[in-house]
């Protein structure tokens, strides 16, 4: 079982599933450059070139949940933190089965394996509007947007479900759930959204403000360090970062 560190100078080991996605790449970047982390295990479907000697890459199947759970149980036996950024990059272009498998089934299987392996803390990239009780779209809404579209009822229900699956495992150092609104810097974010985000951020309520993927990744890594090095072991409940709490965290990252 991985042991939680007692100081920020201690050597920590992280694992990332979804490391080839836009946010996952940024998380790997921050884990590599920060001194607190001595090893970064990446679980990829395909081989990717990494320059840092900190990175330990494993090619794993993302098609069978039982196999993935067993693989994670074996590979993460000396891991402190798991970062979950796995998801369908452009959900509106996929079908319901793919969305549920990639955004719910496989991340949940990885988390179960991680819990058995002794991982202490999990950080998961979710989304603004995540809600396990989201209702199906009405007739007119279903005609306007694809059933699997980001921000739609099915997408929000999937995100809420995977959050609940992670939380119910009761990791010793808790689960941190990140629910940003629009993500700036991802290939799936339309260019006009990125262009409009800065002026809109000045006037919209804070829960709708955009997040730069580099800033978000740095905050996720910083939060995990804090959770792992904290002496507080009184609670394993989830910590949800959205709106003001999320943007306040951005400001606290050194």
JSON list of C-alpha atoms in Angstrom, two decimals:
[
{"chain": "A", "resi": 1, "resn": "UNK", "atom": "CA", "xyz": [0.00, 0.00, 0.00]},
{"chain": "A", "resi": 2, "resn": "UNK", "atom": "CA", "xyz": [1.29, 3.45, -0.89]},
{"chain": "A", "resi": 3, "resn": "UNK", "atom": "CA", "xyz": [1.92, 5.61, 2.15]},
{"chain": "A", "resi": 4, "resn": "UNK", "atom": "CA", "xyz": [0.87, 9.25, 2.28]},
{"chain": "A", "resi": 5, "resn": "UNK", "atom": "CA", "xyz": [3.74, 11.70, 2.49]},
{"chain": "A", "resi": 6, "resn": "UNK", "atom": "CA", "xyz": [4.23, 13.80, 5.56]},
{"chain": "A", "resi": 7, "resn": "UNK", "atom": "CA", "xyz": [5.95, 16.79, 3.94]},
{"chain": "A", "resi": 8, "resn": "UNK", "atom": "CA", "xyz": [5.96, 18.51, 0.57]},
{"chain": "A", "resi": 9, "resn": "UNK", "atom": "CA", "xyz": [9.63, 17.60, 0.08]},
{"chain": "A", "resi": 10, "resn": "UNK", "atom": "CA", "xyz": [8.78, 13.90, 0.20]},
{"chain": "A", "resi": 11, "resn": "UNK", "atom": "CA", "xyz": [8.84, 11.82, -2.98]},
{"chain": "A", "resi": 12, "resn": "UNK", "atom": "CA", "xyz": [5.37, 11.13, -4.29]},
{"chain": "A", "resi": 13, "resn": "UNK", "atom": "CA", "xyz": [4.20, 8.84, -7.07]},
{"chain": "A", "resi": 14, "resn": "UNK", "atom": "CA", "xyz": [1.30, 9.75, -9.33]},
{"chain": "A", "resi": 15, "resn": "UNK", "atom": "CA", "xyz": [-0.63, 7.86, -11.97]},
{"chain": "A", "resi": 16, "resn": "UNK", "atom": "CA", "xyz": [-2.56, 9.49, -14.82]},
{"chain": "A", "resi": 17, "resn": "UNK", "atom": "CA", "xyz": [-5.27, 7.87, -16.91]},
{"chain": "A", "resi": 18, "resn": "UNK", "atom": "CA", "xyz": [-6.25, 10.04, -19.83]},
{"chain": "A", "resi": 19, "resn": "UNK", "atom": "CA", "xyz": [-2.70, 11.35, -20.18]},
{"chain": "A", "resi": 20, "resn": "UNK", "atom": "CA", "xyz": [-2.93, 11.80, -23.96]},
{"chain": "A", "resi": 21, "resn": "UNK", "atom": "CA", "xyz": [-5.84, 14.24, -23.69]},
{"chain": "A", "resi": 22, "resn": "UNK", "atom": "CA", "xyz": [-5.38, 18.00, -23.49]},
{"chain": "A", "resi": 23, "resn": "UNK", "atom": "CA", "xyz": [-5.74, 18.31, -19.70]},
{"chain": "A", "resi": 24, "resn": "UNK", "atom": "CA", "xyz": [-3.96, 15.01, -19.05]},
{"chain": "A", "resi": 25, "resn": "UNK", "atom": "CA", "xyz": [-0.90, 16.21, -20.97]},
{"chain": "A", "resi": 26, "resn": "UNK", "atom": "CA", "xyz": [-0.78, 19.36, -18.86]},
{"chain": "A", "resi": 27, "resn": "UNK", "atom": "CA", "xyz": [-1.06, 17.35, -15.64]},
{"chain": "A", "resi": 28, "resn": "UNK", "atom": "CA", "xyz": [1.86, 15.15, -16.68]},
{"chain": "A", "resi": 29, "resn": "UNK", "atom": "CA", "xyz": [3.84, 18.32, -17.48]},
{"chain": "A", "resi": 30, "resn": "UNK", "atom": "CA", "xyz": [3.24, 19.78, -14.01]},
{"chain": "A", "resi": 31, "resn": "UNK", "atom": "CA", "xyz": [3.92, 16.49, -12.21]},
{"chain": "A", "resi": 32, "resn": "UNK", "atom": "CA", "xyz": [7.24, 16.18, -14.02]},
{"chain": "A", "resi": 33, "resn": "UNK", "atom": "CA", "xyz": [8.41, 19.70, -13.25]},
{"chain": "A", "resi": 34, "resn": "UNK", "atom": "CA", "xyz": [7.41, 19.78, -9.56]},
{"chain": "A", "resi": 35, "resn": "UNK", "atom": "CA", "xyz": [9.96, 18.44, -7.06]},
{"chain": "A", "resi": 36, "resn": "UNK", "atom": "CA", "xyz": [7.37, 16.74, -4.87]},
{"chain": "A", "resi": 37, "resn": "UNK", "atom": "CA", "xyz": [6.81, 13.99, -7.46]},
{"chain": "A", "resi": 38, "resn": "UNK", "atom": "CA", "xyz": [9.49, 11.40, -8.16]},
{"chain": "A", "resi": 39, "resn": "UNK", "atom": "CA", "xyz": [7.52, 9.13, -10.52]},
{"chain": "A", "resi": 40, "resn": "UNK", "atom": "CA", "xyz": [4.65, 9.62, -12.94]},
{"chain": "A", "resi": 41, "resn": "UNK", "atom": "CA", "xyz": [2.91, 6.47, -14.17]},
{"chain": "A", "resi": 42, "resn": "UNK", "atom": "CA", "xyz": [0.92, 7.05, -17.35]},
{"chain": "A", "resi": 43, "resn": "UNK", "atom": "CA", "xyz": [-1.69, 4.55, -18.50]},
{"chain": "A", "resi": 44, "resn": "UNK", "atom": "CA", "xyz": [-2.08, 4.95, -22.25]},
{"chain": "A", "resi": 45, "resn": "UNK", "atom": "CA", "xyz": [-3.83, 3.08, -25.03]},
{"chain": "A", "resi": 46, "resn": "UNK", "atom": "CA", "xyz": [-0.98, 3.88, -27.41]},
{"chain": "A", "resi": 47, "resn": "UNK", "atom": "CA", "xyz": [2.70, 4.61, -26.99]},
{"chain": "A", "resi": 48, "resn": "UNK", "atom": "CA", "xyz": [3.68, 8.26, -26.58]},
{"chain": "A", "resi": 49, "resn": "UNK", "atom": "CA", "xyz": [7.17, 9.72, -26.41]},
{"chain": "A", "resi": 50, "resn": "UNK", "atom": "CA", "xyz": [8.17, 11.31, -23.09]},
{"chain": "A", "resi": 51, "resn": "UNK", "atom": "CA", "xyz": [11.45, 13.12, -22.42]},
{"chain": "A", "resi": 52, "resn": "UNK", "atom": "CA", "xyz": [11.43, 12.96, -18.62]},
{"chain": "A", "resi": 53, "resn": "UNK", "atom": "CA", "xyz": [12.95, 9.99, -16.81]},
{"chain": "A", "resi": 54, "resn": "UNK", "atom": "CA", "xyz": [10.22, 10.44, -14.18]},
{"chain": "A", "resi": 55, "resn": "UNK", "atom": "CA", "xyz": [7.62, 9.05, -16.57]},
{"chain": "A", "resi": 56, "resn": "UNK", "atom": "CA", "xyz": [6.87, 5.32, -16.54]},
{"chain": "A", "resi": 57, "resn": "UNK", "atom": "CA", "xyz": [4.54, 4.46, -19.41]},
{"chain": "A", "resi": 58, "resn": "UNK", "atom": "CA", "xyz": [2.26, 1.42, -19.60]},
{"chain": "A", "resi": 59, "resn": "UNK", "atom": "CA", "xyz": [0.14, 0.51, -22.61]},
{"chain": "A", "resi": 60, "resn": "UNK", "atom": "CA", "xyz": [-3.17, -0.85, -21.38]},
{"chain": "A", "resi": 61, "resn": "UNK", "atom": "CA", "xyz": [-6.45, -1.94, -22.92]},
{"chain": "A", "resi": 62, "resn": "UNK", "atom": "CA", "xyz": [-9.33, 0.44, -22.31]},
{"chain": "A", "resi": 63, "resn": "UNK", "atom": "CA", "xyz": [-11.98, -1.93, -23.68]},
{"chain": "A", "resi": 64, "resn": "UNK", "atom": "CA", "xyz": [-12.53, -4.43, -20.85]},
{"chain": "A", "resi": 65, "resn": "UNK", "atom": "CA", "xyz": [-13.34, -3.07, -17.40]},
{"chain": "A", "resi": 66, "resn": "UNK", "atom": "CA", "xyz": [-12.37, -6.22, -15.50]},
{"chain": "A", "resi": 67, "resn": "UNK", "atom": "CA", "xyz": [-8.99, -6.32, -17.19]},
{"chain": "A", "resi": 68, "resn": "UNK", "atom": "CA", "xyz": [-8.41, -2.61, -16.58]},
{"chain": "A", "resi": 69, "resn": "UNK", "atom": "CA", "xyz": [-9.31, -2.94, -12.89]},
{"chain": "A", "resi": 70, "resn": "UNK", "atom": "CA", "xyz": [-6.86, -5.83, -12.46]},
{"chain": "A", "resi": 71, "resn": "UNK", "atom": "CA", "xyz": [-4.16, -3.98, -14.40]},
{"chain": "A", "resi": 72, "resn": "UNK", "atom": "CA", "xyz": [-4.51, -0.88, -12.22]},
{"chain": "A", "resi": 73, "resn": "UNK", "atom": "CA", "xyz": [-4.50, -3.00, -9.07]},
{"chain": "A", "resi": 74, "resn": "UNK", "atom": "CA", "xyz": [-1.12, -4.39, -10.13]},
{"chain": "A", "resi": 75, "resn": "UNK", "atom": "CA", "xyz": [0.54, -1.32, -11.63]},
{"chain": "A", "resi": 76, "resn": "UNK", "atom": "CA", "xyz": [-0.50, 1.18, -8.94]},
{"chain": "A", "resi": 77, "resn": "UNK", "atom": "CA", "xyz": [0.62, -0.78, -5.88]},
{"chain": "A", "resi": 78, "resn": "UNK", "atom": "CA", "xyz": [3.09, 1.92, -4.80]},
{"chain": "A", "resi": 79, "resn": "UNK", "atom": "CA", "xyz": [1.19, 4.97, -6.02]},
{"chain": "A", "resi": 80, "resn": "UNK", "atom": "CA", "xyz": [0.02, 7.88, -3.90]},
{"chain": "A", "resi": 81, "resn": "UNK", "atom": "CA", "xyz": [-2.35, 9.73, -6.23]},
{"chain": "A", "resi": 82, "resn": "UNK", "atom": "CA", "xyz": [-4.44, 8.98, -9.29]},
{"chain": "A", "resi": 83, "resn": "UNK", "atom": "CA", "xyz": [-5.43, 11.67, -11.77]},
{"chain": "A", "resi": 84, "resn": "UNK", "atom": "CA", "xyz": [-8.43, 10.79, -13.93]},
{"chain": "A", "resi": 85, "resn": "UNK", "atom": "CA", "xyz": [-8.88, 12.92, -17.05]},
{"chain": "A", "resi": 86, "resn": "UNK", "atom": "CA", "xyz": [-10.25, 10.18, -19.27]},
{"chain": "A", "resi": 87, "resn": "UNK", "atom": "CA", "xyz": [-13.25, 11.15, -21.37]},
{"chain": "A", "resi": 88, "resn": "UNK", "atom": "CA", "xyz": [-14.63, 11.50, -24.86]},
{"chain": "A", "resi": 89, "resn": "UNK", "atom": "CA", "xyz": [-12.95, 14.58, -26.31]},
{"chain": "A", "resi": 90, "resn": "UNK", "atom": "CA", "xyz": [-15.88, 15.58, -28.52]},
{"chain": "A", "resi": 91, "resn": "UNK", "atom": "CA", "xyz": [-18.92, 13.86, -26.98]},
{"chain": "A", "resi": 92, "resn": "UNK", "atom": "CA", "xyz": [-21.41, 15.27, -29.48]},
{"chain": "A", "resi": 93, "resn": "UNK", "atom": "CA", "xyz": [-19.69, 13.29, -32.24]},
{"chain": "A", "resi": 94, "resn": "UNK", "atom": "CA", "xyz": [-19.97, 9.94, -30.42]},
{"chain": "A", "resi": 95, "resn": "UNK", "atom": "CA", "xyz": [-22.79, 7.64, -29.43]},
{"chain": "A", "resi": 96, "resn": "UNK", "atom": "CA", "xyz": [-24.33, 6.97, -26.01]},
{"chain": "A", "resi": 97, "resn": "UNK", "atom": "CA", "xyz": [-22.56, 3.64, -25.54]},
{"chain": "A", "resi": 98, "resn": "UNK", "atom": "CA", "xyz": [-19.13, 5.16, -26.18]},
{"chain": "A", "resi": 99, "resn": "UNK", "atom": "CA", "xyz": [-19.79, 8.09, -23.86]},
{"chain": "A", "resi": 100, "resn": "UNK", "atom": "CA", "xyz": [-20.82, 5.80, -21.00]},
{"chain": "A", "resi": 101, "resn": "UNK", "atom": "CA", "xyz": [-17.87, 3.44, -21.53]},
{"chain": "A", "resi": 102, "resn": "UNK", "atom": "CA", "xyz": [-15.19, 6.11, -21.81]},
{"chain": "A", "resi": 103, "resn": "UNK", "atom": "CA", "xyz": [-16.50, 8.62, -19.28]},
{"chain": "A", "resi": 104, "resn": "UNK", "atom": "CA", "xyz": [-17.96, 6.25, -16.67]},
{"chain": "A", "resi": 105, "resn": "UNK", "atom": "CA", "xyz": [-17.19, 2.54, -16.96]},
{"chain": "A", "resi": 106, "resn": "UNK", "atom": "CA", "xyz": [-13.45, 2.61, -17.61]},
{"chain": "A", "resi": 107, "resn": "UNK", "atom": "CA", "xyz": [-12.51, 5.44, -15.19]},
{"chain": "A", "resi": 108, "resn": "UNK", "atom": "CA", "xyz": [-14.55, 3.71, -12.48]},
{"chain": "A", "resi": 109, "resn": "UNK", "atom": "CA", "xyz": [-12.78, 0.40, -13.12]},
{"chain": "A", "resi": 110, "resn": "UNK", "atom": "CA", "xyz": [-9.40, 2.11, -12.87]},
{"chain": "A", "resi": 111, "resn": "UNK", "atom": "CA", "xyz": [-10.42, 3.75, -9.59]},
{"chain": "A", "resi": 112, "resn": "UNK", "atom": "CA", "xyz": [-11.52, 0.42, -8.12]},
{"chain": "A", "resi": 113, "resn": "UNK", "atom": "CA", "xyz": [-8.15, -1.10, -8.99]},
{"chain": "A", "resi": 114, "resn": "UNK", "atom": "CA", "xyz": [-6.40, 1.94, -7.55]},
{"chain": "A", "resi": 115, "resn": "UNK", "atom": "CA", "xyz": [-8.29, 1.68, -4.27]},
{"chain": "A", "resi": 116, "resn": "UNK", "atom": "CA", "xyz": [-7.34, -1.99, -3.91]},
{"chain": "A", "resi": 117, "resn": "UNK", "atom": "CA", "xyz": [-3.72, -1.09, -4.73]},
{"chain": "A", "resi": 118, "resn": "UNK", "atom": "CA", "xyz": [-3.62, 1.41, -1.85]},
{"chain": "A", "resi": 119, "resn": "UNK", "atom": "CA", "xyz": [-3.81, 4.72, -3.69]},
{"chain": "A", "resi": 120, "resn": "UNK", "atom": "CA", "xyz": [-4.51, 7.51, -1.21]},
{"chain": "A", "resi": 121, "resn": "UNK", "atom": "CA", "xyz": [-6.02, 10.34, -3.23]},
{"chain": "A", "resi": 122, "resn": "UNK", "atom": "CA", "xyz": [-7.89, 10.73, -6.52]},
{"chain": "A", "resi": 123, "resn": "UNK", "atom": "CA", "xyz": [-8.38, 13.85, -8.63]},
{"chain": "A", "resi": 124, "resn": "UNK", "atom": "CA", "xyz": [-10.99, 13.62, -11.35]},
{"chain": "A", "resi": 125, "resn": "UNK", "atom": "CA", "xyz": [-11.78, 16.03, -14.15]},
{"chain": "A", "resi": 126, "resn": "UNK", "atom": "CA", "xyz": [-15.55, 16.34, -14.29]},
{"chain": "A", "resi": 127, "resn": "UNK", "atom": "CA", "xyz": [-17.60, 19.22, -15.68]},
{"chain": "A", "resi": 128, "resn": "UNK", "atom": "CA", "xyz": [-19.84, 22.07, -14.66]},
{"chain": "A", "resi": 129, "resn": "UNK", "atom": "CA", "xyz": [-23.40, 20.75, -14.43]},
{"chain": "A", "resi": 130, "resn": "UNK", "atom": "CA", "xyz": [-22.45, 17.20, -13.40]},
{"chain": "A", "resi": 131, "resn": "UNK", "atom": "CA", "xyz": [-25.53, 15.63, -11.83]},
{"chain": "A", "resi": 132, "resn": "UNK", "atom": "CA", "xyz": [-26.24, 11.95, -11.30]},
{"chain": "A", "resi": 133, "resn": "UNK", "atom": "CA", "xyz": [-29.96, 12.82, -11.19]},
{"chain": "A", "resi": 134, "resn": "UNK", "atom": "CA", "xyz": [-30.03, 14.72, -14.49]},
{"chain": "A", "resi": 135, "resn": "UNK", "atom": "CA", "xyz": [-33.29, 14.08, -16.35]},
{"chain": "A", "resi": 136, "resn": "UNK", "atom": "CA", "xyz": [-33.44, 13.00, -20.00]},
{"chain": "A", "resi": 137, "resn": "UNK", "atom": "CA", "xyz": [-33.75, 15.78, -22.53]},
{"chain": "A", "resi": 138, "resn": "UNK", "atom": "CA", "xyz": [-37.23, 16.81, -23.57]},
{"chain": "A", "resi": 139, "resn": "UNK", "atom": "CA", "xyz": [-38.53, 16.35, -27.11]},
{"chain": "A", "resi": 140, "resn": "UNK", "atom": "CA", "xyz": [-37.55, 19.81, -28.36]},
{"chain": "A", "resi": 141, "resn": "UNK", "atom": "CA", "xyz": [-34.15, 19.84, -26.63]},
{"chain": "A", "resi": 142, "resn": "UNK", "atom": "CA", "xyz": [-33.28, 16.48, -28.16]},
{"chain": "A", "resi": 143, "resn": "UNK", "atom": "CA", "xyz": [-33.98, 17.92, -31.61]},
{"chain": "A", "resi": 144, "resn": "UNK", "atom": "CA", "xyz": [-31.74, 20.95, -31.06]},
{"chain": "A", "resi": 145, "resn": "UNK", "atom": "CA", "xyz": [-28.59, 19.28, -29.73]},
{"chain": "A", "resi": 146, "resn": "UNK", "atom": "CA", "xyz": [-27.05, 15.79, -30.07]},
{"chain": "A", "resi": 147, "resn": "UNK", "atom": "CA", "xyz": [-28.04, 13.42, -27.27]},
{"chain": "A", "resi": 148, "resn": "UNK", "atom": "CA", "xyz": [-24.40, 13.05, -26.18]},
{"chain": "A", "resi": 149, "resn": "UNK", "atom": "CA", "xyz": [-23.49, 16.77, -26.33]},
{"chain": "A", "resi": 150, "resn": "UNK", "atom": "CA", "xyz": [-21.36, 18.25, -23.54]},
{"chain": "A", "resi": 151, "resn": "UNK", "atom": "CA", "xyz": [-23.60, 20.01, -21.05]},
{"chain": "A", "resi": 152, "resn": "UNK", "atom": "CA", "xyz": [-26.62, 17.97, -22.05]},
{"chain": "A", "resi": 153, "resn": "UNK", "atom": "CA", "xyz": [-28.60, 15.79, -19.63]},
{"chain": "A", "resi": 154, "resn": "UNK", "atom": "CA", "xyz": [-26.93, 12.50, -20.62]},
{"chain": "A", "resi": 155, "resn": "UNK", "atom": "CA", "xyz": [-23.43, 14.01, -20.41]},
{"chain": "A", "resi": 156, "resn": "UNK", "atom": "CA", "xyz": [-24.17, 15.60, -17.03]},
{"chain": "A", "resi": 157, "resn": "UNK", "atom": "CA", "xyz": [-25.61, 12.34, -15.72]},
{"chain": "A", "resi": 158, "resn": "UNK", "atom": "CA", "xyz": [-22.48, 10.45, -16.85]},
{"chain": "A", "resi": 159, "resn": "UNK", "atom": "CA", "xyz": [-20.23, 12.93, -15.08]},
{"chain": "A", "resi": 160, "resn": "UNK", "atom": "CA", "xyz": [-22.35, 12.78, -11.93]},
{"chain": "A", "resi": 161, "resn": "UNK", "atom": "CA", "xyz": [-22.30, 8.99, -12.03]},
{"chain": "A", "resi": 162, "resn": "UNK", "atom": "CA", "xyz": [-18.53, 8.70, -12.32]},
{"chain": "A", "resi": 163, "resn": "UNK", "atom": "CA", "xyz": [-18.16, 11.22, -9.49]},
{"chain": "A", "resi": 164, "resn": "UNK", "atom": "CA", "xyz": [-20.39, 9.08, -7.28]},
{"chain": "A", "resi": 165, "resn": "UNK", "atom": "CA", "xyz": [-18.51, 5.93, -8.25]},
{"chain": "A", "resi": 166, "resn": "UNK", "atom": "CA", "xyz": [-15.21, 7.51, -7.21]},
{"chain": "A", "resi": 167, "resn": "UNK", "atom": "CA", "xyz": [-16.59, 9.00, -4.00]},
{"chain": "A", "resi": 168, "resn": "UNK", "atom": "CA", "xyz": [-18.18, 5.74, -2.88]},
{"chain": "A", "resi": 169, "resn": "UNK", "atom": "CA", "xyz": [-14.75, 4.06, -2.80]},
{"chain": "A", "resi": 170, "resn": "UNK", "atom": "CA", "xyz": [-13.72, 6.27, 0.18]},
{"chain": "A", "resi": 171, "resn": "UNK", "atom": "CA", "xyz": [-10.08, 6.88, -0.63]},
{"chain": "A", "resi": 172, "resn": "UNK", "atom": "CA", "xyz": [-8.09, 7.66, 2.57]},
{"chain": "A", "resi": 173, "resn": "UNK", "atom": "CA", "xyz": [-7.11, 11.17, 1.43]},
{"chain": "A", "resi": 174, "resn": "UNK", "atom": "CA", "xyz": [-10.45, 11.78, -0.30]},
{"chain": "A", "resi": 175, "resn": "UNK", "atom": "CA", "xyz": [-11.47, 12.49, -3.88]},
{"chain": "A", "resi": 176, "resn": "UNK", "atom": "CA", "xyz": [-11.09, 15.93, -5.44]},
{"chain": "A", "resi": 177, "resn": "UNK", "atom": "CA", "xyz": [-13.67, 16.65, -8.14]},
{"chain": "A", "resi": 178, "resn": "UNK", "atom": "CA", "xyz": [-13.00, 19.44, -10.60]},
{"chain": "A", "resi": 179, "resn": "UNK", "atom": "CA", "xyz": [-15.97, 20.96, -12.43]},
{"chain": "A", "resi": 180, "resn": "UNK", "atom": "CA", "xyz": [-14.73, 23.70, -14.77]},
{"chain": "A", "resi": 181, "resn": "UNK", "atom": "CA", "xyz": [-17.03, 25.47, -17.21]},
{"chain": "A", "resi": 182, "resn": "UNK", "atom": "CA", "xyz": [-15.60, 26.13, -20.69]},
{"chain": "A", "resi": 183, "resn": "UNK", "atom": "CA", "xyz": [-12.07, 24.78, -21.10]},
{"chain": "A", "resi": 184, "resn": "UNK", "atom": "CA", "xyz": [-9.70, 26.96, -23.08]},
{"chain": "A", "resi": 185, "resn": "UNK", "atom": "CA", "xyz": [-6.83, 25.20, -24.84]},
{"chain": "A", "resi": 186, "resn": "UNK", "atom": "CA", "xyz": [-8.49, 21.94, -25.88]},
{"chain": "A", "resi": 187, "resn": "UNK", "atom": "CA", "xyz": [-8.92, 20.90, -29.53]},
{"chain": "A", "resi": 188, "resn": "UNK", "atom": "CA", "xyz": [-12.65, 20.38, -28.95]},
{"chain": "A", "resi": 189, "resn": "UNK", "atom": "CA", "xyz": [-13.23, 23.98, -27.79]},
{"chain": "A", "resi": 190, "resn": "UNK", "atom": "CA", "xyz": [-14.38, 26.04, -30.80]},
{"chain": "A", "resi": 191, "resn": "UNK", "atom": "CA", "xyz": [-12.13, 28.96, -31.67]},
{"chain": "A", "resi": 192, "resn": "UNK", "atom": "CA", "xyz": [-14.92, 31.49, -31.26]},
{"chain": "A", "resi": 193, "resn": "UNK", "atom": "CA", "xyz": [-15.51, 30.29, -27.69]},
{"chain": "A", "resi": 194, "resn": "UNK", "atom": "CA", "xyz": [-11.84, 30.82, -26.86]},
{"chain": "A", "resi": 195, "resn": "UNK", "atom": "CA", "xyz": [-11.90, 34.28, -28.45]},
{"chain": "A", "resi": 196, "resn": "UNK", "atom": "CA", "xyz": [-15.00, 35.34, -26.56]},
{"chain": "A", "resi": 197, "resn": "UNK", "atom": "CA", "xyz": [-14.01, 33.84, -23.21]},
{"chain": "A", "resi": 198, "resn": "UNK", "atom": "CA", "xyz": [-11.90, 36.72, -21.90]},
{"chain": "A", "resi": 199, "resn": "UNK", "atom": "CA", "xyz": [-14.47, 39.49, -22.42]},
{"chain": "A", "resi": 200, "resn": "UNK", "atom": "CA", "xyz": [-17.30, 37.22, -21.27]},
{"chain": "A", "resi": 201, "resn": "UNK", "atom": "CA", "xyz": [-15.40, 36.24, -18.13]},
{"chain": "A", "resi": 202, "resn": "UNK", "atom": "CA", "xyz": [-15.57, 39.89, -17.06]},
{"chain": "A", "resi": 203, "resn": "UNK", "atom": "CA", "xyz": [-19.37, 39.88, -16.91]},
{"chain": "A", "resi": 204, "resn": "UNK", "atom": "CA", "xyz": [-20.65, 36.34, -16.36]},
{"chain": "A", "resi": 205, "resn": "UNK", "atom": "CA", "xyz": [-21.21, 34.81, -12.89]},
{"chain": "A", "resi": 206, "resn": "UNK", "atom": "CA", "xyz": [-18.09, 33.09, -11.59]},
{"chain": "A", "resi": 207, "resn": "UNK", "atom": "CA", "xyz": [-19.50, 29.57, -12.05]},
{"chain": "A", "resi": 208, "resn": "UNK", "atom": "CA", "xyz": [-19.56, 30.22, -15.81]},
{"chain": "A", "resi": 209, "resn": "UNK", "atom": "CA", "xyz": [-16.05, 31.64, -16.10]},
{"chain": "A", "resi": 210, "resn": "UNK", "atom": "CA", "xyz": [-13.71, 29.70, -18.38]},
{"chain": "A", "resi": 211, "resn": "UNK", "atom": "CA", "xyz": [-10.64, 27.76, -17.28]},
{"chain": "A", "resi": 212, "resn": "UNK", "atom": "CA", "xyz": [-7.32, 27.53, -19.10]},
{"chain": "A", "resi": 213, "resn": "UNK", "atom": "CA", "xyz": [-6.21, 23.91, -19.21]},
{"chain": "A", "resi": 214, "resn": "UNK", "atom": "CA", "xyz": [-2.70, 24.71, -17.99]},
{"chain": "A", "resi": 215, "resn": "UNK", "atom": "CA", "xyz": [-4.08, 26.61, -14.98]},
{"chain": "A", "resi": 216, "resn": "UNK", "atom": "CA", "xyz": [-6.54, 23.82, -14.24]},
{"chain": "A", "resi": 217, "resn": "UNK", "atom": "CA", "xyz": [-3.86, 21.12, -14.41]},
{"chain": "A", "resi": 218, "resn": "UNK", "atom": "CA", "xyz": [-1.53, 23.06, -12.12]},
{"chain": "A", "resi": 219, "resn": "UNK", "atom": "CA", "xyz": [-4.36, 23.45, -9.60]},
{"chain": "A", "resi": 220, "resn": "UNK", "atom": "CA", "xyz": [-5.20, 19.74, -9.69]},
{"chain": "A", "resi": 221, "resn": "UNK", "atom": "CA", "xyz": [-1.57, 18.80, -9.00]},
{"chain": "A", "resi": 222, "resn": "UNK", "atom": "CA", "xyz": [-1.21, 21.43, -6.27]},
{"chain": "A", "resi": 223, "resn": "UNK", "atom": "CA", "xyz": [-4.41, 20.28, -4.56]},
{"chain": "A", "resi": 224, "resn": "UNK", "atom": "CA", "xyz": [-3.28, 16.65, -4.63]},
{"chain": "A", "resi": 225, "resn": "UNK", "atom": "CA", "xyz": [0.04, 17.58, -3.02]},
{"chain": "A", "resi": 226, "resn": "UNK", "atom": "CA", "xyz": [-1.83, 19.40, -0.27]},
{"chain": "A", "resi": 227, "resn": "UNK", "atom": "CA", "xyz": [-4.18, 16.50, 0.34]},
{"chain": "A", "resi": 228, "resn": "UNK", "atom": "CA", "xyz": [-1.34, 13.96, 0.48]},
{"chain": "A", "resi": 229, "resn": "UNK", "atom": "CA", "xyz": [0.87, 16.02, 2.77]},
{"chain": "A", "resi": 230, "resn": "UNK", "atom": "CA", "xyz": [-1.91, 17.05, 5.13]},
{"chain": "A", "resi": 231, "resn": "UNK", "atom": "CA", "xyz": [-1.96, 15.45, 8.58]},
{"chain": "A", "resi": 232, "resn": "UNK", "atom": "CA", "xyz": [-5.77, 15.57, 8.61]},
{"chain": "A", "resi": 233, "resn": "UNK", "atom": "CA", "xyz": [-7.11, 12.04, 8.28]},
{"chain": "A", "resi": 234, "resn": "UNK", "atom": "CA", "xyz": [-10.54, 12.78, 9.72]},
{"chain": "A", "resi": 235, "resn": "UNK", "atom": "CA", "xyz": [-12.48, 12.78, 6.46]},
{"chain": "A", "resi": 236, "resn": "UNK", "atom": "CA", "xyz": [-12.54, 10.82, 3.25]},
{"chain": "A", "resi": 237, "resn": "UNK", "atom": "CA", "xyz": [-15.44, 12.74, 1.74]},
{"chain": "A", "resi": 238, "resn": "UNK", "atom": "CA", "xyz": [-15.25, 14.35, -1.69]},
{"chain": "A", "resi": 239, "resn": "UNK", "atom": "CA", "xyz": [-14.04, 17.89, -2.25]},
{"chain": "A", "resi": 240, "resn": "UNK", "atom": "CA", "xyz": [-15.80, 19.60, -5.15]},
{"chain": "A", "resi": 241, "resn": "UNK", "atom": "CA", "xyz": [-14.07, 22.48, -6.91]},
{"chain": "A", "resi": 242, "resn": "UNK", "atom": "CA", "xyz": [-16.38, 24.60, -9.04]},
{"chain": "A", "resi": 243, "resn": "UNK", "atom": "CA", "xyz": [-17.26, 28.27, -9.35]},
{"chain": "A", "resi": 244, "resn": "UNK", "atom": "CA", "xyz": [-15.65, 30.49, -6.71]},
{"chain": "A", "resi": 245, "resn": "UNK", "atom": "CA", "xyz": [-13.93, 27.61, -4.93]},
{"chain": "A", "resi": 246, "resn": "UNK", "atom": "CA", "xyz": [-12.24, 26.53, -8.15]},
{"chain": "A", "resi": 247, "resn": "UNK", "atom": "CA", "xyz": [-11.12, 30.01, -9.15]},
{"chain": "A", "resi": 248, "resn": "UNK", "atom": "CA", "xyz": [-9.87, 30.72, -5.62]},
{"chain": "A", "resi": 249, "resn": "UNK", "atom": "CA", "xyz": [-7.75, 27.57, -5.90]},
{"chain": "A", "resi": 250, "resn": "UNK", "atom": "CA", "xyz": [-6.26, 28.89, -9.14]},
{"chain": "A", "resi": 251, "resn": "UNK", "atom": "CA", "xyz": [-5.13, 32.02, -7.28]},
{"chain": "A", "resi": 252, "resn": "UNK", "atom": "CA", "xyz": [-3.45, 29.98, -4.52]},
{"chain": "A", "resi": 253, "resn": "UNK", "atom": "CA", "xyz": [-1.22, 27.93, -6.81]},
{"chain": "A", "resi": 254, "resn": "UNK", "atom": "CA", "xyz": [2.38, 29.17, -6.50]}
]
